[in-house]
Coordinates of C-alpha atoms and ligand atoms in Angstrom, one line a residue:
X1 CA 0.8 16.0 18.1
X2 CA -2.6 17.2 16.9
X3 CA -5.5 15.3 15.2
X4 CA -7.9 17.1 12.9
X5 CA -10.9 15.7 11.1
X6 CA -11.8 18.5 8.7
X7 CA -10.1 19.6 5.4
X8 CA -10.4 23.2 6.3
X9 CA -8.6 22.8 9.7
X10 CA -5.9 20.7 8.0
X11 CA -5.1 23.4 5.5
X12 CA -5.2 26.2 8.0
X13 CA -2.5 24.3 10.0
X14 CA -0.4 23.5 7.0
X15 CA -0.5 27.0 5.9
X16 CA 1.2 28.0 9.1
X17 CA 4.0 25.5 8.6
X18 CA 4.5 26.5 5.0
X19 CA 4.8 30.2 6.0
X20 CA 7.6 29.0 8.2
X21 CA 9.2 27.3 5.2
X22 CA 8.7 24.0 6.7
X23 CA 8.7 21.0 4.3
X24 CA 5.7 18.6 4.6
X25 CA 5.8 14.8 4.3
X26 CA 2.7 12.7 4.0
X27 CA 2.0 9.0 5.0
X28 CA -1.4 7.9 3.8
X29 CA -2.9 5.1 5.8
X30 CA -6.0 3.4 6.7
X31 CA -5.0 3.1 10.4
X32 CA -4.7 0.0 12.4
X33 CA -1.0 0.9 12.5
X34 CA 1.8 -1.6 12.9
X35 CA 5.6 -1.3 12.6
X36 CA 5.4 -1.2 8.9
X37 CA 3.4 2.0 9.1
X38 CA 5.7 3.5 11.7
X39 CA 8.7 2.9 9.5
X40 CA 6.9 5.0 6.9
X41 CA 6.4 7.8 9.3
X42 CA 10.0 7.7 10.3
X43 CA 11.2 7.8 6.7
X44 CA 8.8 10.7 6.1
X45 CA 10.5 12.4 9.1
X46 CA 14.0 12.0 7.6
X47 CA 12.8 13.6 4.4
X48 CA 10.5 16.4 5.6
X49 CA 10.2 18.8 8.6
X50 CA 6.5 18.1 9.3
X51 CA 4.9 14.6 9.0
X52 CA 1.2 14.3 8.4
X53 CA -0.3 10.8 8.7
X54 CA -3.7 10.4 7.2
X55 CA -6.0 7.6 8.6
X56 CA -9.0 6.9 6.4
X57 CA -10.5 3.6 5.6
X58 CA -11.4 4.5 2.2
X59 CA -14.6 2.8 1.0
X60 CA -14.0 3.4 -2.7
X61 CA -11.2 0.9 -2.8
X62 CA -13.1 -1.9 -1.2
X63 CA -15.2 -4.4 -3.3
X64 CA -18.8 -5.3 -2.3
X65 CA -17.7 -8.6 -0.8
X66 CA -14.7 -7.3 1.0
X67 CA -13.9 -6.3 4.6
X68 CA -14.9 -2.6 4.7
X69 CA -17.2 -3.0 7.7
X70 CA -14.9 -5.2 9.7
X71 CA -11.6 -3.4 8.8
X72 CA -10.1 -2.7 12.3
X73 CA -10.5 1.0 13.4
X74 CA -8.1 1.9 16.2
X75 CA -7.6 5.5 16.2
X76 CA -6.6 5.9 19.9
X77 CA -3.9 3.2 19.7
X78 CA -2.8 4.7 16.3
X79 CA -2.5 8.2 17.9
X80 CA -0.2 6.7 20.6
X81 CA 2.1 5.1 18.2
X82 CA 2.3 8.1 15.9
X83 CA 3.0 10.4 18.8
X84 CA 6.0 8.1 19.9
X85 CA 7.3 8.0 16.3
X86 CA 7.5 11.8 16.1
X87 CA 4.6 12.4 13.7
X88 CA 3.3 16.0 13.7
X89 CA -0.3 15.9 12.6
X90 CA -2.9 13.2 12.2
X91 CA -5.6 13.8 9.5
X92 CA -8.6 11.5 10.3
X93 CA -11.6 12.6 8.1
X94 CA -14.9 10.7 8.1
X95 CA -16.5 9.5 4.8
X96 CA -18.7 12.5 4.4
X97 CA -15.7 15.0 4.8
X98 CA -13.9 13.0 1.9
X99 CA -16.9 12.2 -0.3
X100 CA -19.6 14.7 0.5
X101 CA -21.7 13.9 -2.5
X102 CA -21.4 10.1 -2.1
X103 CA -19.3 7.5 -3.9
X104 CA -21.6 7.3 -6.9
X105 CA -21.1 11.0 -7.7
X106 CA -17.4 11.1 -7.1
X107 CA -14.9 12.1 -9.8
X108 CA -12.5 9.1 -10.2
X109 CA -8.8 8.8 -11.1
X110 CA -8.1 5.9 -13.4
X111 CA -4.4 4.9 -14.0
X112 CA -4.2 2.7 -17.2
X113 CA -2.0 -0.4 -17.7
X114 CA -0.4 -0.7 -14.4
X115 CA -3.8 -1.0 -12.6
X116 CA -4.6 -3.9 -14.8
X117 CA -3.8 -7.5 -13.8
X118 CA -2.6 -8.9 -10.6
X119 CA -4.6 -7.3 -7.7
X120 CA -6.4 -5.1 -10.3
X121 CA -7.8 -8.2 -11.9
X122 CA -8.8 -9.8 -8.7
X123 CA -10.3 -6.7 -7.0
X124 CA -12.0 -4.7 -9.9
X125 CA -12.2 -1.0 -9.0
X126 CA -9.6 -1.3 -6.3
X127 CA -6.9 0.8 -7.9
X128 CA -9.4 3.4 -9.1
X129 CA -10.4 3.8 -5.5
X130 CA -6.7 4.0 -4.4
X131 CA -5.7 6.5 -7.1
X132 CA -8.8 8.7 -6.5
X133 CA -8.2 8.9 -2.6
X134 CA -4.4 9.4 -3.0
X135 CA -4.9 12.2 -5.5
X136 CA -7.4 13.9 -3.2
X137 CA -5.0 13.5 -0.2
X138 CA -2.2 15.0 -2.3
X139 CA -4.4 17.9 -3.1
X140 CA -5.5 18.4 0.6
X141 CA -2.0 18.2 2.0
X142 CA 0.1 19.4 -0.8
X143 CA 3.1 17.5 0.5
X144 CA 6.6 17.9 -0.6
X145 CA 7.1 14.0 -0.2
X146 CA 4.9 11.2 0.3
X147 CA 5.9 7.7 1.5
X148 CA 4.3 4.4 0.7
X149 CA 5.3 0.8 1.5
X150 CA 6.9 -1.5 -1.1
X151 CA 4.8 -4.2 0.2
X152 CA 1.9 -2.9 -1.9
X153 CA 4.2 -3.1 -5.0
X154 CA 1.5 -2.6 -7.5
X155 CA -0.2 0.2 -5.6
X156 CA 3.3 2.1 -5.4
X157 CA 3.6 1.7 -9.1
X158 CA 0.2 3.0 -9.8
X159 CA 0.8 6.0 -7.5
X160 CA 4.2 6.7 -9.1
X161 CA 2.5 6.8 -12.6
X162 CA -0.4 9.0 -11.5
X163 CA 2.0 11.5 -10.0
X164 CA 4.0 11.5 -13.3
X165 CA 1.0 11.6 -15.5
X166 CA -0.9 14.3 -13.6
X167 CA 2.2 16.4 -13.0
X168 CA 1.6 16.3 -9.2
X169 CA 4.5 18.0 -7.5
X170 CA 5.4 15.5 -4.9
X171 CA 8.3 13.2 -4.5
X172 CA 7.0 9.6 -3.9
X173 CA 9.4 7.6 -1.7
X174 CA 9.0 3.7 -1.5
X175 CA 9.9 2.1 1.8
X176 CA 11.0 -1.6 2.3
X177 CA 8.6 -4.0 3.7
X178 CA 8.8 -4.7 7.4
X179 CA 8.6 -8.5 8.2
X180 CA 8.0 -10.7 11.3
X181 CA 11.0 -12.8 12.3
X182 CA 9.5 -15.7 10.2
X183 CA 9.4 -13.5 7.2
X184 CA 5.6 -12.8 7.0
X185 CA 5.2 -9.2 5.8
X186 CA 3.6 -7.1 8.4
X187 CA -0.1 -6.2 7.4
X188 CA -3.1 -5.1 9.3
X189 CA -4.9 -8.1 7.8
X190 CA -2.6 -10.5 9.6
X191 CA -4.8 -10.1 12.7
X192 CA -7.6 -11.8 10.9
X193 CA -5.5 -15.1 10.7
X194 CA -6.3 -18.0 13.0
X195 CA -3.4 -19.5 15.0
X196 CA -3.2 -22.3 12.5
X197 CA -3.3 -20.1 9.4
X198 CA -0.6 -17.8 11.1
X199 CA 1.7 -20.8 11.1
X200 CA 1.1 -21.4 7.4
X201 CA 1.4 -17.6 6.2
X202 CA 5.3 -17.4 6.2
X203 CA 5.3 -19.9 3.3
X204 CA 4.5 -17.2 1.0
X205 CA 7.7 -15.4 1.4
X206 CA 9.6 -18.6 1.7
X207 CA 8.3 -19.6 -1.7
X208 CA 9.0 -15.9 -3.1
X209 CA 12.6 -16.3 -2.0
X210 CA 13.0 -20.0 -3.4
X211 CA 11.6 -18.6 -6.7
X212 CA 14.0 -15.7 -6.6
X213 CA 16.9 -18.0 -6.1
X214 CA 15.9 -20.0 -9.1
X215 CA 15.8 -16.9 -11.2
X216 CA 19.1 -15.6 -9.8
X217 CA 20.5 -19.0 -10.8
X218 CA 19.6 -18.4 -14.3
X219 CA 16.1 -20.0 -14.9
X220 CA 14.0 -18.1 -17.3
X221 CA 11.1 -20.5 -17.9
X222 CA 8.7 -18.0 -16.3
X223 CA 5.5 -19.8 -16.7
X224 CA 7.0 -23.1 -15.3
X225 CA 8.4 -21.2 -12.3
X226 CA 5.0 -19.6 -11.6
X227 CA 3.3 -23.1 -11.7
X228 CA 5.9 -24.5 -9.4
X229 CA 5.3 -21.5 -6.9
X230 CA 1.6 -21.9 -7.0
X231 CA 1.9 -25.7 -6.5
X232 CA 4.3 -25.1 -3.6
X233 CA 1.8 -22.7 -2.1
X234 CA -1.1 -25.3 -2.3
X235 CA 1.2 -28.0 -0.6
X236 CA 1.9 -25.4 2.2
X237 CA -1.9 -24.8 2.7
X238 CA -2.3 -21.5 0.9
X239 CA -5.0 -20.9 -1.8
X240 CA -3.1 -19.0 -4.4
X241 CA -4.9 -16.1 -6.1
X242 CA -1.9 -15.4 -8.4
X243 CA 1.8 -15.7 -8.6
X244 CA 3.2 -13.6 -11.4
X245 CA 6.7 -12.8 -12.5
X246 CA 6.8 -9.3 -14.1
X247 CA 8.9 -6.6 -15.5
X248 CA 9.5 -4.3 -12.2
X249 CA 8.6 -1.1 -14.0
X250 CA 5.7 -2.1 -16.4
X251 CA 4.3 -5.0 -14.3
X252 CA 3.9 -6.8 -17.8
X253 CA 4.8 -10.6 -17.9
X254 CA 8.6 -11.0 -17.6
X255 CA 10.8 -11.5 -20.7
X256 CA 14.4 -12.6 -21.1
X257 CA 15.6 -8.9 -21.7
X258 CA 14.3 -7.8 -18.3
X259 CA 17.0 -6.9 -15.9
X260 CA 14.7 -6.3 -12.8
X261 CA 11.9 -8.8 -12.1
X262 CA 9.3 -8.5 -9.5
X263 CA 7.6 -11.6 -8.3
X264 CA 4.0 -10.6 -7.2
X265 CA 1.9 -12.9 -5.1
X266 CA -1.6 -12.9 -3.5
X267 CA -3.0 -15.9 -1.6
X268 CA -6.0 -16.7 0.7
X269 CA -5.7 -18.3 4.0
X270 CA -9.4 -18.9 5.0
X271 CA -11.1 -15.6 3.9
X272 CA -7.9 -13.5 4.5
X273 CA -6.2 -12.4 1.3
X274 CA -2.5 -11.7 1.9
X275 CA -0.1 -10.1 -0.7
X276 CA 3.7 -10.0 -1.0
X277 CA 6.5 -9.5 -3.5
X278 CA 10.1 -9.8 -4.1
X279 CA 12.4 -8.1 -6.6
X280 CA 15.4 -9.8 -8.3
X281 CA 18.0 -8.1 -10.4
X282 CA 19.8 -10.2 -13.1
Ligands
PAF301 O1 -2.1 1.3 1.5 C1 -3.1 1.8 2.1 O2 -3.2 1.7 3.3 C2 -4.2 2.5 1.2 O3 -4.3 1.8 0.0 C3 -4.0 4.0 1.1 C4 -2.7 4.2 0.1 C5 -3.9 4.7 2.4 C6 -5.2 4.6 0.2 O4 -6.3 4.4 0.9

């Protein structure tokens, strides 16, 4: 497995694979890889001949008060895991390679509607940062397929829309969330949790499941269900950011006509912000 840091080198290597008629799968990551990321790499390996994993902590998607400086950077361990998972190429550019003119002078990609609300409301500019870097990675790698985790449900929706709207010739594949035995969704940010908070964190998924069961049983008083879920989170020791029941495609508030509903949740434990989701079909 090779690791390259420049776009030029990346393109040279990928040109060689394309000349051999190999298909290319991309897994964009910010590194600090765990089993969730590795499941994306394996999925990409099922869908394409060559798997490129990008590792880039993208400053454009972090707010001023967020964890950009402390975000774990663990390239050596990441490389070991990727090698074992059958990844072909690691693309690990530095910030100057991706944004040579600086963030302020960078063209940005804005994906309307689905970027608004939920994490978009709590983290202004976040999805512009994600959409911009993912569009750039698509142009750098020109993959046939790209795999993203369903754990970041709103992000996946934003990326699907940007690919549609900008006619980018890539198939976007969503991969199921990988969970710990107690239900907590695997996330790089779980490592920030104190022992006590780690004990509380699985309540998020428990409450998603409880609310999902209530919906499946026929309840459709969405606002009341959201309030009950937030109250249950507070009782469990979480500080809810939002708990929203939405149409799975548009991410707009759920209505009685919707057949697929997604429950989107974000909550704080100390200063750590965790997200999760659950989709229910009726
Ligand atoms: O999900 C992530 O890790 C990031 O948002 C992504 C898609 C790699 C863009 O920086």
